[in-house]
PDB file of C-alpha atoms and ligand atoms in Angstrom:
ATOM      1  CA  MET A 142     -38.138 -32.513   5.171  1.00  0.00           C
ATOM      2  CA  ASN A 143     -39.008 -29.019   3.964  1.00  0.00           C
ATOM      3  CA  ILE A 144     -42.142 -27.892   5.835  1.00  0.00           C
ATOM      4  CA  LEU A 145     -43.850 -24.763   4.479  1.00  0.00           C
ATOM      5  CA  CYS A 146     -45.903 -22.461   6.722  1.00  0.00           C
ATOM      6  CA  PRO A 147     -49.568 -21.960   5.579  1.00  0.00           C
ATOM      7  CA  SER A 148     -48.880 -18.596   3.884  1.00  0.00           C
ATOM      8  CA  GLN A 149     -45.845 -19.998   2.020  1.00  0.00           C
ATOM      9  CA  TYR A 150     -47.896 -23.028   1.009  1.00  0.00           C
ATOM     10  CA  LEU A 151     -50.727 -20.822  -0.302  1.00  0.00           C
ATOM     11  CA  LYS A 152     -48.250 -18.683  -2.247  1.00  0.00           C
ATOM     12  CA  LYS A 153     -46.625 -21.791  -3.748  1.00  0.00           C
ATOM     13  CA  LEU A 154     -50.045 -23.177  -4.654  1.00  0.00           C
ATOM     14  CA  LEU A 155     -51.068 -19.931  -6.359  1.00  0.00           C
ATOM     15  CA  THR A 156     -47.821 -19.456  -8.262  1.00  0.00           C
ATOM     16  CA  SER A 157     -47.068 -23.050  -9.271  1.00  0.00           C
ATOM     17  CA  LYS A 158     -48.255 -23.740 -12.794  1.00  0.00           C
ATOM     18  CA  ASN A 159     -49.422 -26.990 -14.245  1.00  0.00           C
ATOM     19  CA  ASN A 160     -47.669 -28.511 -17.243  1.00  0.00           C
ATOM     20  CA  LYS A 161     -50.163 -27.106 -19.765  1.00  0.00           C
ATOM     21  CA  GLU A 162     -49.715 -23.566 -18.451  1.00  0.00           C
ATOM     22  CA  LYS A 163     -45.931 -23.939 -18.512  1.00  0.00           C
ATOM     23  CA  VAL A 164     -46.021 -25.122 -22.142  1.00  0.00           C
ATOM     24  CA  ALA A 165     -48.335 -22.241 -23.115  1.00  0.00           C
ATOM     25  CA  ASP A 166     -46.079 -19.688 -21.374  1.00  0.00           C
ATOM     26  CA  PHE A 167     -43.002 -21.200 -22.991  1.00  0.00           C
ATOM     27  CA  TYR A 168     -44.408 -20.952 -26.526  1.00  0.00           C
ATOM     28  CA  ASN A 169     -46.078 -17.584 -25.996  1.00  0.00           C
ATOM     29  CA  GLU A 170     -42.680 -16.123 -25.180  1.00  0.00           C
ATOM     30  CA  ALA A 171     -40.198 -18.266 -27.125  1.00  0.00           C
ATOM     31  CA  THR A 172     -41.982 -18.910 -30.452  1.00  0.00           C
ATOM     32  CA  GLU A 173     -40.538 -15.754 -32.023  1.00  0.00           C
ATOM     33  CA  ASP A 174     -37.025 -17.108 -31.391  1.00  0.00           C
ATOM     34  CA  TYR A 175     -37.726 -19.977 -33.782  1.00  0.00           C
ATOM     35  CA  HIS A 176     -37.534 -17.543 -36.676  1.00  0.00           C
ATOM     36  CA  PHE A 177     -33.819 -17.826 -36.179  1.00  0.00           C
ATOM     37  CA  TRP A 178     -34.103 -21.596 -36.664  1.00  0.00           C
ATOM     38  CA  SER A 179     -36.486 -21.537 -39.613  1.00  0.00           C
ATOM     39  CA  HIS A 180     -37.737 -18.750 -41.860  1.00  0.00           C
ATOM     40  CA  ASP A 181     -40.875 -20.846 -42.395  1.00  0.00           C
ATOM     41  CA  TYR A 182     -41.300 -21.309 -38.611  1.00  0.00           C
ATOM     42  CA  ASN A 183     -40.756 -25.070 -38.773  1.00  0.00           C
ATOM     43  CA  MET A 184     -40.299 -25.880 -35.088  1.00  0.00           C
ATOM     44  CA  HIS A 185     -38.733 -29.308 -35.541  1.00  0.00           C
ATOM     45  CA  PHE A 186     -35.564 -31.056 -36.722  1.00  0.00           C
ATOM     46  CA  GLY A 187     -34.962 -31.757 -40.396  1.00  0.00           C
ATOM     47  CA  TYR A 188     -34.830 -34.892 -42.542  1.00  0.00           C
ATOM     48  CA  TYR A 189     -31.661 -35.271 -44.559  1.00  0.00           C
ATOM     49  CA  ALA A 190     -32.206 -37.022 -47.898  1.00  0.00           C
ATOM     50  CA  PRO A 191     -29.044 -37.203 -50.030  1.00  0.00           C
ATOM     51  CA  PHE A 192     -29.381 -35.347 -53.397  1.00  0.00           C
ATOM     52  CA  THR A 193     -32.753 -33.899 -52.319  1.00  0.00           C
ATOM     53  CA  THR A 194     -31.806 -31.737 -49.351  1.00  0.00           C
ATOM     54  CA  ASN A 195     -28.754 -29.584 -48.784  1.00  0.00           C
ATOM     55  CA  PRO A 196     -27.161 -30.295 -45.363  1.00  0.00           C
ATOM     56  CA  PHE A 197     -25.965 -26.683 -45.218  1.00  0.00           C
ATOM     57  CA  ARG A 198     -29.426 -25.258 -45.882  1.00  0.00           C
ATOM     58  CA  ARG A 199     -31.490 -26.061 -42.835  1.00  0.00           C
ATOM     59  CA  ASP A 200     -34.898 -25.143 -44.258  1.00  0.00           C
ATOM     60  CA  THR A 201     -34.574 -27.723 -47.060  1.00  0.00           C
ATOM     61  CA  MET A 202     -34.217 -30.443 -44.393  1.00  0.00           C
ATOM     62  CA  LEU A 203     -36.977 -29.041 -42.169  1.00  0.00           C
ATOM     63  CA  ASN A 204     -39.397 -29.004 -45.094  1.00  0.00           C
ATOM     64  CA  GLU A 205     -38.297 -32.490 -46.145  1.00  0.00           C
ATOM     65  CA  MET A 206     -39.480 -33.666 -42.719  1.00  0.00           C
ATOM     66  CA  ASN A 207     -42.910 -32.206 -43.592  1.00  0.00           C
ATOM     67  CA  ASN A 208     -42.768 -34.010 -46.940  1.00  0.00           C
ATOM     68  CA  GLN A 209     -41.957 -37.344 -45.275  1.00  0.00           C
ATOM     69  CA  ILE A 210     -44.851 -36.958 -42.827  1.00  0.00           C
ATOM     70  CA  PHE A 211     -47.384 -36.287 -45.593  1.00  0.00           C
ATOM     71  CA  LYS A 212     -46.013 -39.209 -47.603  1.00  0.00           C
ATOM     72  CA  GLN A 213     -46.729 -41.502 -44.648  1.00  0.00           C
ATOM     73  CA  LEU A 214     -50.288 -40.167 -44.289  1.00  0.00           C
ATOM     74  CA  ASN A 215     -51.035 -41.592 -47.744  1.00  0.00           C
ATOM     75  CA  LEU A 216     -53.729 -39.018 -48.545  1.00  0.00           C
ATOM     76  CA  THR A 217     -55.969 -39.631 -51.549  1.00  0.00           C
ATOM     77  CA  ASN A 218     -56.999 -37.190 -54.286  1.00  0.00           C
ATOM     78  CA  GLU A 219     -60.418 -36.689 -52.714  1.00  0.00           C
ATOM     79  CA  LYS A 220     -61.287 -34.002 -50.147  1.00  0.00           C
ATOM     80  CA  GLN A 221     -59.316 -34.786 -47.007  1.00  0.00           C
ATOM     81  CA  PHE A 222     -59.486 -33.421 -43.464  1.00  0.00           C
ATOM     82  CA  VAL A 223     -56.298 -33.704 -41.395  1.00  0.00           C
ATOM     83  CA  ALA A 224     -55.351 -32.456 -37.913  1.00  0.00           C
ATOM     84  CA  ASP A 225     -51.922 -31.350 -36.729  1.00  0.00           C
ATOM     85  CA  LEU A 226     -51.850 -32.195 -33.018  1.00  0.00           C
ATOM     86  CA  GLY A 227     -49.425 -29.621 -31.614  1.00  0.00           C
ATOM     87  CA  CYS A 228     -49.039 -27.514 -34.729  1.00  0.00           C
ATOM     88  CA  GLY A 229     -46.734 -24.664 -33.647  1.00  0.00           C
ATOM     89  CA  MET A 230     -46.967 -21.824 -36.166  1.00  0.00           C
ATOM     90  CA  GLY A 231     -48.609 -24.056 -38.751  1.00  0.00           C
ATOM     91  CA  ALA A 232     -45.522 -24.522 -40.940  1.00  0.00           C
ATOM     92  CA  THR A 233     -46.259 -28.199 -41.559  1.00  0.00           C
ATOM     93  CA  MET A 234     -49.905 -27.379 -42.265  1.00  0.00           C
ATOM     94  CA  LYS A 235     -48.918 -24.724 -44.786  1.00  0.00           C
ATOM     95  CA  TYR A 236     -46.524 -27.139 -46.490  1.00  0.00           C
ATOM     96  CA  GLY A 237     -49.242 -29.805 -46.814  1.00  0.00           C
ATOM     97  CA  LEU A 238     -51.933 -27.362 -47.920  1.00  0.00           C
ATOM     98  CA  GLN A 239     -49.750 -25.935 -50.658  1.00  0.00           C
ATOM     99  CA  GLN A 240     -48.961 -29.430 -51.976  1.00  0.00           C
ATOM    100  CA  ASN A 241     -52.550 -30.684 -51.879  1.00  0.00           C
ATOM    101  CA  LYS A 242     -55.354 -28.325 -52.859  1.00  0.00           C
ATOM    102  CA  LYS A 243     -58.080 -30.768 -51.781  1.00  0.00           C
ATOM    103  CA  LEU A 244     -56.783 -30.784 -48.228  1.00  0.00           C
ATOM    104  CA  THR A 245     -58.321 -28.952 -45.239  1.00  0.00           C
ATOM    105  CA  MET A 246     -56.396 -28.805 -41.983  1.00  0.00           C
ATOM    106  CA  ILE A 247     -56.937 -27.827 -38.375  1.00  0.00           C
ATOM    107  CA  GLY A 248     -54.014 -27.400 -36.026  1.00  0.00           C
ATOM    108  CA  VAL A 249     -54.225 -27.395 -32.253  1.00  0.00           C
ATOM    109  CA  THR A 250     -51.815 -25.678 -29.899  1.00  0.00           C
ATOM    110  CA  LEU A 251     -51.812 -24.408 -26.316  1.00  0.00           C
ATOM    111  CA  SER A 252     -50.236 -21.082 -27.272  1.00  0.00           C
ATOM    112  CA  ASP A 253     -52.380 -18.011 -28.008  1.00  0.00           C
ATOM    113  CA  PHE A 254     -49.342 -16.418 -29.663  1.00  0.00           C
ATOM    114  CA  GLN A 255     -49.260 -19.290 -32.155  1.00  0.00           C
ATOM    115  CA  VAL A 256     -53.021 -19.059 -32.752  1.00  0.00           C
ATOM    116  CA  LEU A 257     -52.737 -15.342 -33.533  1.00  0.00           C
ATOM    117  CA  HIS A 258     -49.568 -15.307 -35.620  1.00  0.00           C
ATOM    118  CA  GLY A 259     -49.811 -18.823 -37.063  1.00  0.00           C
ATOM    119  CA  ASN A 260     -53.238 -18.016 -38.512  1.00  0.00           C
ATOM    120  CA  LYS A 261     -51.746 -14.923 -40.171  1.00  0.00           C
ATOM    121  CA  ASN A 262     -49.118 -17.193 -41.809  1.00  0.00           C
ATOM    122  CA  LEU A 263     -51.898 -19.489 -43.009  1.00  0.00           C
ATOM    123  CA  LYS A 264     -53.957 -16.703 -44.592  1.00  0.00           C
ATOM    124  CA  ASN A 265     -55.398 -17.786 -47.980  1.00  0.00           C
ATOM    125  CA  ASN A 266     -54.805 -21.473 -47.163  1.00  0.00           C
ATOM    126  CA  ALA A 267     -57.533 -23.955 -46.165  1.00  0.00           C
ATOM    127  CA  GLY A 268     -56.222 -24.260 -42.635  1.00  0.00           C
ATOM    128  CA  VAL A 269     -56.874 -22.821 -39.217  1.00  0.00           C
ATOM    129  CA  ILE A 270     -55.151 -23.019 -35.844  1.00  0.00           C
ATOM    130  CA  ILE A 271     -57.173 -23.235 -32.632  1.00  0.00           C
ATOM    131  CA  ASN A 272     -56.280 -23.301 -28.953  1.00  0.00           C
ATOM    132  CA  GLU A 273     -57.115 -26.824 -27.788  1.00  0.00           C
ATOM    133  CA  ASN A 274     -55.457 -29.599 -25.847  1.00  0.00           C
ATOM    134  CA  TYR A 275     -54.496 -32.536 -28.059  1.00  0.00           C
ATOM    135  CA  ASN A 276     -55.516 -34.876 -25.236  1.00  0.00           C
ATOM    136  CA  ASN A 277     -59.110 -33.702 -25.404  1.00  0.00           C
ATOM    137  CA  THR A 278     -60.071 -32.121 -28.725  1.00  0.00           C
ATOM    138  CA  SER A 279     -63.482 -31.098 -30.051  1.00  0.00           C
ATOM    139  CA  PHE A 280     -63.137 -33.266 -33.198  1.00  0.00           C
ATOM    140  CA  LYS A 281     -65.960 -35.758 -33.657  1.00  0.00           C
ATOM    141  CA  ASN A 282     -65.341 -39.505 -33.446  1.00  0.00           C
ATOM    142  CA  ASN A 283     -64.128 -41.046 -36.738  1.00  0.00           C
ATOM    143  CA  SER A 284     -63.961 -37.669 -38.485  1.00  0.00           C
ATOM    144  CA  LEU A 285     -60.362 -37.254 -39.700  1.00  0.00           C
ATOM    145  CA  ASP A 286     -58.467 -38.613 -42.701  1.00  0.00           C
ATOM    146  CA  GLY A 287     -55.150 -38.262 -40.906  1.00  0.00           C
ATOM    147  CA  THR A 288     -53.479 -36.952 -37.760  1.00  0.00           C
ATOM    148  CA  LEU A 289     -49.879 -35.894 -37.297  1.00  0.00           C
ATOM    149  CA  ALA A 290     -47.778 -34.894 -34.317  1.00  0.00           C
ATOM    150  CA  ILE A 291     -44.265 -33.570 -34.874  1.00  0.00           C
ATOM    151  CA  GLU A 292     -42.258 -33.030 -31.685  1.00  0.00           C
ATOM    152  CA  SER A 293     -45.422 -32.197 -29.774  1.00  0.00           C
ATOM    153  CA  PHE A 294     -46.562 -35.305 -27.863  1.00  0.00           C
ATOM    154  CA  CYS A 295     -43.250 -35.185 -25.948  1.00  0.00           C
ATOM    155  CA  HIS A 296     -44.602 -32.173 -24.026  1.00  0.00           C
ATOM    156  CA  ASP A 297     -47.061 -34.502 -22.304  1.00  0.00           C
ATOM    157  CA  GLY A 298     -44.581 -37.365 -22.055  1.00  0.00           C
ATOM    158  CA  HIS A 299     -46.001 -39.376 -25.001  1.00  0.00           C
ATOM    159  CA  ASN A 300     -48.986 -39.960 -22.783  1.00  0.00           C
ATOM    160  CA  SER A 301     -51.344 -42.778 -23.755  1.00  0.00           C
ATOM    161  CA  GLN A 302     -54.238 -40.278 -23.560  1.00  0.00           C
ATOM    162  CA  SER A 303     -52.718 -38.371 -26.532  1.00  0.00           C
ATOM    163  CA  LEU A 304     -52.573 -41.615 -28.549  1.00  0.00           C
ATOM    164  CA  LYS A 305     -56.131 -42.581 -27.534  1.00  0.00           C
ATOM    165  CA  GLU A 306     -57.449 -39.182 -28.581  1.00  0.00           C
ATOM    166  CA  ALA A 307     -55.767 -39.497 -31.997  1.00  0.00           C
ATOM    167  CA  PHE A 308     -57.344 -42.952 -32.340  1.00  0.00           C
ATOM    168  CA  ARG A 309     -60.797 -41.636 -31.388  1.00  0.00           C
ATOM    169  CA  VAL A 310     -60.858 -38.879 -34.004  1.00  0.00           C
ATOM    170  CA  LEU A 311     -59.416 -40.889 -36.930  1.00  0.00           C
ATOM    171  CA  LYS A 312     -61.653 -42.586 -39.464  1.00  0.00           C
ATOM    172  CA  PRO A 313     -61.062 -46.353 -39.712  1.00  0.00           C
ATOM    173  CA  ASN A 314     -58.048 -47.254 -41.922  1.00  0.00           C
ATOM    174  CA  LYS A 315     -56.561 -43.754 -41.536  1.00  0.00           C
ATOM    175  CA  LYS A 316     -53.185 -42.983 -40.016  1.00  0.00           C
ATOM    176  CA  LEU A 317     -51.488 -41.240 -37.123  1.00  0.00           C
ATOM    177  CA  VAL A 318     -47.918 -40.149 -37.918  1.00  0.00           C
ATOM    178  CA  ILE A 319     -45.572 -39.080 -35.121  1.00  0.00           C
ATOM    179  CA  ALA A 320     -42.019 -37.751 -35.487  1.00  0.00           C
ATOM    180  CA  ASP A 321     -40.247 -37.230 -32.188  1.00  0.00           C
ATOM    181  CA  ALA A 322     -37.405 -38.105 -29.837  1.00  0.00           C
ATOM    182  CA  PHE A 323     -37.890 -41.101 -27.544  1.00  0.00           C
ATOM    183  CA  LEU A 324     -35.966 -42.966 -24.888  1.00  0.00           C
ATOM    184  CA  LYS A 325     -34.643 -46.402 -25.798  1.00  0.00           C
ATOM    185  CA  LYS A 326     -34.675 -47.593 -22.176  1.00  0.00           C
ATOM    186  CA  ASN A 327     -36.273 -46.832 -18.823  1.00  0.00           C
ATOM    187  CA  THR A 328     -35.068 -43.691 -17.056  1.00  0.00           C
ATOM    188  CA  LYS A 329     -33.705 -45.764 -14.163  1.00  0.00           C
ATOM    189  CA  ASP A 330     -31.337 -47.487 -16.608  1.00  0.00           C
ATOM    190  CA  LEU A 331     -29.869 -44.237 -17.999  1.00  0.00           C
ATOM    191  CA  SER A 332     -26.227 -43.482 -17.202  1.00  0.00           C
ATOM    192  CA  ILE A 333     -25.512 -40.452 -14.990  1.00  0.00           C
ATOM    193  CA  ALA A 334     -24.521 -38.404 -18.044  1.00  0.00           C
ATOM    194  CA  SER A 335     -27.593 -39.450 -20.068  1.00  0.00           C
ATOM    195  CA  ASN A 336     -29.881 -38.794 -17.136  1.00  0.00           C
ATOM    196  CA  TYR A 337     -28.400 -35.327 -16.610  1.00  0.00           C
ATOM    197  CA  CYS A 338     -28.854 -34.432 -20.304  1.00  0.00           C
ATOM    198  CA  TYR A 339     -32.378 -35.847 -20.207  1.00  0.00           C
ATOM    199  CA  GLN A 340     -33.378 -33.803 -17.134  1.00  0.00           C
ATOM    200  CA  GLN A 341     -31.946 -30.606 -18.638  1.00  0.00           C
ATOM    201  CA  LEU A 342     -33.612 -31.266 -21.994  1.00  0.00           C
ATOM    202  CA  CYS A 343     -37.018 -31.755 -20.325  1.00  0.00           C
ATOM    203  CA  LYS A 344     -36.562 -28.670 -18.147  1.00  0.00           C
ATOM    204  CA  GLY A 345     -35.375 -26.458 -20.996  1.00  0.00           C
ATOM    205  CA  TRP A 346     -38.131 -27.415 -23.421  1.00  0.00           C
ATOM    206  CA  SER A 347     -40.965 -27.917 -20.875  1.00  0.00           C
ATOM    207  CA  LEU A 348     -41.307 -31.622 -21.624  1.00  0.00           C
ATOM    208  CA  LYS A 349     -43.071 -33.748 -19.030  1.00  0.00           C
ATOM    209  CA  ARG A 350     -40.868 -36.674 -20.078  1.00  0.00           C
ATOM    210  CA  LEU A 351     -39.950 -38.657 -23.192  1.00  0.00           C
ATOM    211  CA  GLY A 352     -41.750 -41.924 -23.795  1.00  0.00           C
ATOM    212  CA  ASN A 353     -39.913 -45.222 -24.053  1.00  0.00           C
ATOM    213  CA  ILE A 354     -40.210 -46.225 -27.730  1.00  0.00           C
ATOM    214  CA  HIS A 355     -40.871 -49.896 -26.905  1.00  0.00           C
ATOM    215  CA  LYS A 356     -43.646 -49.023 -24.447  1.00  0.00           C
ATOM    216  CA  VAL A 357     -45.233 -46.527 -26.846  1.00  0.00           C
ATOM    217  CA  LYS A 358     -45.347 -49.226 -29.545  1.00  0.00           C
ATOM    218  CA  LYS A 359     -47.066 -51.575 -27.090  1.00  0.00           C
ATOM    219  CA  GLU A 360     -49.549 -48.904 -26.028  1.00  0.00           C
ATOM    220  CA  LEU A 361     -50.458 -48.089 -29.629  1.00  0.00           C
ATOM    221  CA  ALA A 362     -51.279 -51.758 -30.195  1.00  0.00           C
ATOM    222  CA  GLU A 363     -53.297 -51.959 -26.953  1.00  0.00           C
ATOM    223  CA  ILE A 364     -55.329 -48.903 -28.006  1.00  0.00           C
ATOM    224  CA  GLY A 365     -56.239 -50.695 -31.240  1.00  0.00           C
ATOM    225  CA  PHE A 366     -53.820 -49.285 -33.819  1.00  0.00           C
ATOM    226  CA  ARG A 367     -52.540 -51.806 -36.330  1.00  0.00           C
ATOM    227  CA  ASP A 368     -49.706 -51.916 -38.866  1.00  0.00           C
ATOM    228  CA  ILE A 369     -47.470 -49.949 -36.475  1.00  0.00           C
ATOM    229  CA  GLN A 370     -44.289 -49.017 -38.302  1.00  0.00           C
ATOM    230  CA  ILE A 371     -41.356 -47.461 -36.470  1.00  0.00           C
ATOM    231  CA  LYS A 372     -38.451 -45.981 -38.422  1.00  0.00           C
ATOM    232  CA  ASP A 373     -35.300 -44.832 -36.668  1.00  0.00           C
ATOM    233  CA  LEU A 374     -34.523 -41.400 -38.151  1.00  0.00           C
ATOM    234  CA  SER A 375     -31.637 -40.565 -35.803  1.00  0.00           C
ATOM    235  CA  PHE A 376     -29.085 -40.412 -38.650  1.00  0.00           C
ATOM    236  CA  ARG A 377     -31.498 -38.559 -40.933  1.00  0.00           C
ATOM    237  CA  ILE A 378     -31.949 -35.738 -38.426  1.00  0.00           C
ATOM    238  CA  ALA A 379     -28.290 -35.628 -37.307  1.00  0.00           C
ATOM    239  CA  PRO A 380     -27.243 -32.998 -39.930  1.00  0.00           C
ATOM    240  CA  SER A 381     -29.934 -30.592 -38.733  1.00  0.00           C
ATOM    241  CA  VAL A 382     -29.096 -31.280 -35.069  1.00  0.00           C
ATOM    242  CA  LEU A 383     -25.527 -30.243 -35.901  1.00  0.00           C
ATOM    243  CA  HIS A 384     -26.893 -26.832 -36.892  1.00  0.00           C
ATOM    244  CA  VAL A 385     -27.918 -26.208 -33.255  1.00  0.00           C
ATOM    245  CA  PRO A 386     -24.637 -24.692 -31.942  1.00  0.00           C
ATOM    246  CA  PHE A 387     -24.443 -22.327 -34.947  1.00  0.00           C
ATOM    247  CA  ALA A 388     -28.090 -21.310 -34.625  1.00  0.00           C
ATOM    248  CA  ILE A 389     -27.679 -20.720 -30.867  1.00  0.00           C
ATOM    249  CA  GLY A 390     -24.436 -18.769 -31.395  1.00  0.00           C
ATOM    250  CA  GLY A 391     -25.994 -16.596 -34.105  1.00  0.00           C
ATOM    251  CA  PHE A 392     -29.096 -15.933 -32.012  1.00  0.00           C
ATOM    252  CA  VAL A 393     -27.114 -14.881 -28.926  1.00  0.00           C
ATOM    253  CA  LEU A 394     -24.753 -12.685 -30.993  1.00  0.00           C
ATOM    254  CA  LYS A 395     -27.685 -10.947 -32.664  1.00  0.00           C
ATOM    255  CA  LYS A 396     -29.316 -10.237 -29.299  1.00  0.00           C
ATOM    256  CA  THR A 397     -25.984  -8.952 -27.931  1.00  0.00           C
ATOM    257  CA  PHE A 398     -25.407  -6.601 -30.890  1.00  0.00           C
ATOM    258  CA  LYS A 399     -28.947  -5.275 -30.594  1.00  0.00           C
ATOM    259  CA  ARG A 400     -28.430  -4.890 -26.819  1.00  0.00           C
ATOM    260  CA  GLU A 401     -31.592  -6.892 -26.204  1.00  0.00           C
ATOM    261  CA  ASN A 402     -32.004  -8.966 -23.064  1.00  0.00           C
ATOM    262  CA  LEU A 403     -32.757 -12.663 -23.387  1.00  0.00           C
ATOM    263  CA  LYS A 404     -36.179 -13.580 -21.958  1.00  0.00           C
ATOM    264  CA  PRO A 405     -36.187 -16.399 -19.367  1.00  0.00           C
ATOM    265  CA  GLN A 406     -38.091 -18.587 -21.864  1.00  0.00           C
ATOM    266  CA  SER A 407     -35.447 -17.883 -24.537  1.00  0.00           C
ATOM    267  CA  ILE A 408     -32.728 -18.985 -22.129  1.00  0.00           C
ATOM    268  CA  GLU A 409     -34.704 -22.161 -21.380  1.00  0.00           C
ATOM    269  CA  ASN A 410     -35.126 -22.722 -25.116  1.00  0.00           C
ATOM    270  CA  LEU A 411     -31.372 -22.400 -25.664  1.00  0.00           C
ATOM    271  CA  ARG A 412     -30.764 -24.810 -22.788  1.00  0.00           C
ATOM    272  CA  GLY A 413     -33.246 -27.296 -24.339  1.00  0.00           C
ATOM    273  CA  SER A 414     -31.577 -26.996 -27.744  1.00  0.00           C
ATOM    274  CA  LEU A 415     -28.108 -27.527 -26.341  1.00  0.00           C
ATOM    275  CA  PHE A 416     -29.152 -30.597 -24.367  1.00  0.00           C
ATOM    276  CA  ALA A 417     -31.046 -31.947 -27.384  1.00  0.00           C
ATOM    277  CA  LEU A 418     -27.704 -31.938 -29.186  1.00  0.00           C
ATOM    278  CA  LEU A 419     -25.904 -33.577 -26.250  1.00  0.00           C
ATOM    279  CA  SER A 420     -28.665 -36.165 -25.801  1.00  0.00           C
ATOM    280  CA  GLY A 421     -28.609 -36.907 -29.534  1.00  0.00           C
ATOM    281  CA  LEU A 422     -24.964 -37.942 -29.227  1.00  0.00           C
ATOM    282  CA  GLN A 423     -25.911 -40.661 -26.723  1.00  0.00           C
ATOM    283  CA  MET A 424     -27.429 -43.013 -29.216  1.00  0.00           C
ATOM    284  CA  ASN A 425     -27.683 -45.945 -26.821  1.00  0.00           C
ATOM    285  CA  SER A 426     -30.204 -43.987 -24.720  1.00  0.00           C
ATOM    286  CA  PHE A 427     -32.061 -41.680 -27.126  1.00  0.00           C
ATOM    287  CA  GLY A 428     -33.397 -42.026 -30.646  1.00  0.00           C
ATOM    288  CA  TYR A 429     -35.506 -39.995 -33.058  1.00  0.00           C
ATOM    289  CA  TYR A 430     -38.307 -41.982 -34.641  1.00  0.00           C
ATOM    290  CA  MET A 431     -41.128 -41.713 -37.109  1.00  0.00           C
ATOM    291  CA  ILE A 432     -44.102 -43.806 -36.062  1.00  0.00           C
ATOM    292  CA  THR A 433     -46.944 -44.586 -38.452  1.00  0.00           C
ATOM    293  CA  ALA A 434     -49.989 -46.360 -37.040  1.00  0.00           C
ATOM    294  CA  THR A 435     -53.279 -47.198 -38.756  1.00  0.00           C
ATOM    295  CA  LYS A 436     -56.701 -47.204 -37.052  1.00  0.00           C
TER     296      LYS A 436
HETATM  297  C1  LIG B 713     -41.861 -28.018 -30.741  1.00  0.00           C
HETATM  298  S1  LIG B 713     -43.435 -27.349 -31.144  1.00  0.00           S
HETATM  299  C2  LIG B 713     -43.701 -28.237 -32.658  1.00  0.00           C
HETATM  300  C3  LIG B 713     -44.653 -27.518 -33.536  1.00  0.00           C
HETATM  301  C4  LIG B 713     -44.916 -28.149 -34.898  1.00  0.00           C
HETATM  302  N1  LIG B 713     -45.366 -29.510 -34.774  1.00  0.00           N
HETATM  303  C5  LIG B 713     -43.701 -28.069 -35.768  1.00  0.00           C
HETATM  304  O1  LIG B 713     -43.056 -29.117 -35.956  1.00  0.00           O
HETATM  305  O2  LIG B 713     -43.390 -26.985 -36.287  1.00  0.00           O
HETATM  306  C6  LIG B 713     -44.564 -28.154 -30.004  1.00  0.00           C
HETATM  307  C7  LIG B 713     -46.022 -27.750 -30.177  1.00  0.00           C
HETATM  308  O3  LIG B 713     -46.828 -28.626 -29.384  1.00  0.00           O
HETATM  309  C8  LIG B 713     -47.869 -27.860 -28.801  1.00  0.00           C
HETATM  310  N2  LIG B 713     -48.393 -28.561 -27.612  1.00  0.00           N
HETATM  311  C9  LIG B 713     -47.718 -29.021 -26.545  1.00  0.00           C
HETATM  312  N3  LIG B 713     -48.567 -29.610 -25.677  1.00  0.00           N
HETATM  313  C10 LIG B 713     -49.815 -29.520 -26.219  1.00  0.00           C
HETATM  314  C11 LIG B 713     -51.111 -29.947 -25.809  1.00  0.00           C
HETATM  315  N4  LIG B 713     -51.314 -30.600 -24.656  1.00  0.00           N
HETATM  316  N5  LIG B 713     -52.153 -29.669 -26.621  1.00  0.00           N
HETATM  317  C12 LIG B 713     -51.977 -29.009 -27.785  1.00  0.00           C
HETATM  318  N6  LIG B 713     -50.770 -28.596 -28.237  1.00  0.00           N
HETATM  319  C13 LIG B 713     -49.706 -28.842 -27.459  1.00  0.00           C
HETATM  320  C14 LIG B 713     -47.208 -26.541 -28.464  1.00  0.00           C
HETATM  321  O4  LIG B 713     -48.189 -25.557 -28.220  1.00  0.00           O
HETATM  322  C15 LIG B 713     -46.367 -26.332 -29.734  1.00  0.00           C
HETATM  323  O5  LIG B 713     -47.181 -25.738 -30.704  1.00  0.00           O
END
């Protein structure tokens, strides 16, 4: 057993950060790196649709993912108020706002960097980004016409509190749409290789854990969501996942040529990206899903 003396314990207590602080630090430092992944600052994987998207042009697939999410939300032609729960730089918000002029959006994030720079990207659009926790937002009960969460709920382990909060703020008959990676089995049933990739992925990208897709479906139903539809998008996102080694290689080369040091958060981000690719290859353990659930 590792016993710490009181001064070591105090130091550890003062320097150890909770998950929220780690996520905020990660995105405050590493968000800029995503410009290498997407000129529009889409911080997610892409949706490949034959004849619509070009598998060699990443941004067409990343924006198609935004398109698919808004399609699922089923917004009407009236004034609509939608929240992006874990909005990054607001790329998805901007996409939706430019397609639908009657839409107003609020995005929540833990990163002050994203609040500052994301709001600049959203200038002249009916959207704003605020620093709030998606587990405990200031939205009123039954106030939203839609909620979406792309690759964001994984940071808190697809916690049931995140799902409950989305349920609380939605108007009746309105939808929550999630696009994210999930486990297909319990962690104790992962092979040694899968478990190693999973641990490295979570460490690199500051994820508490990934939810088990079967359990998340059950939890959504227990919370009160109905018409829960789960689509396996693993093959749809595969072409954009295959861009990862090239994006990483290009990013590192650029930094080397410019003689710039990689920040610790950038190194963690590269580690997360690499292990996302390796995890994605283990299709018996991991899958990428779009979940649509109606209140
Ligand atoms: C991978 S980025 C995805 C951003 C965006 N959805 C996109 O696809 O471009 C994850 C986002 O989730 C946000 N996030 C993570 N945990 C959060 C929490 N507890 N509350 C609010 N936002 C959170 C991060 O700040 C970051 O903006």
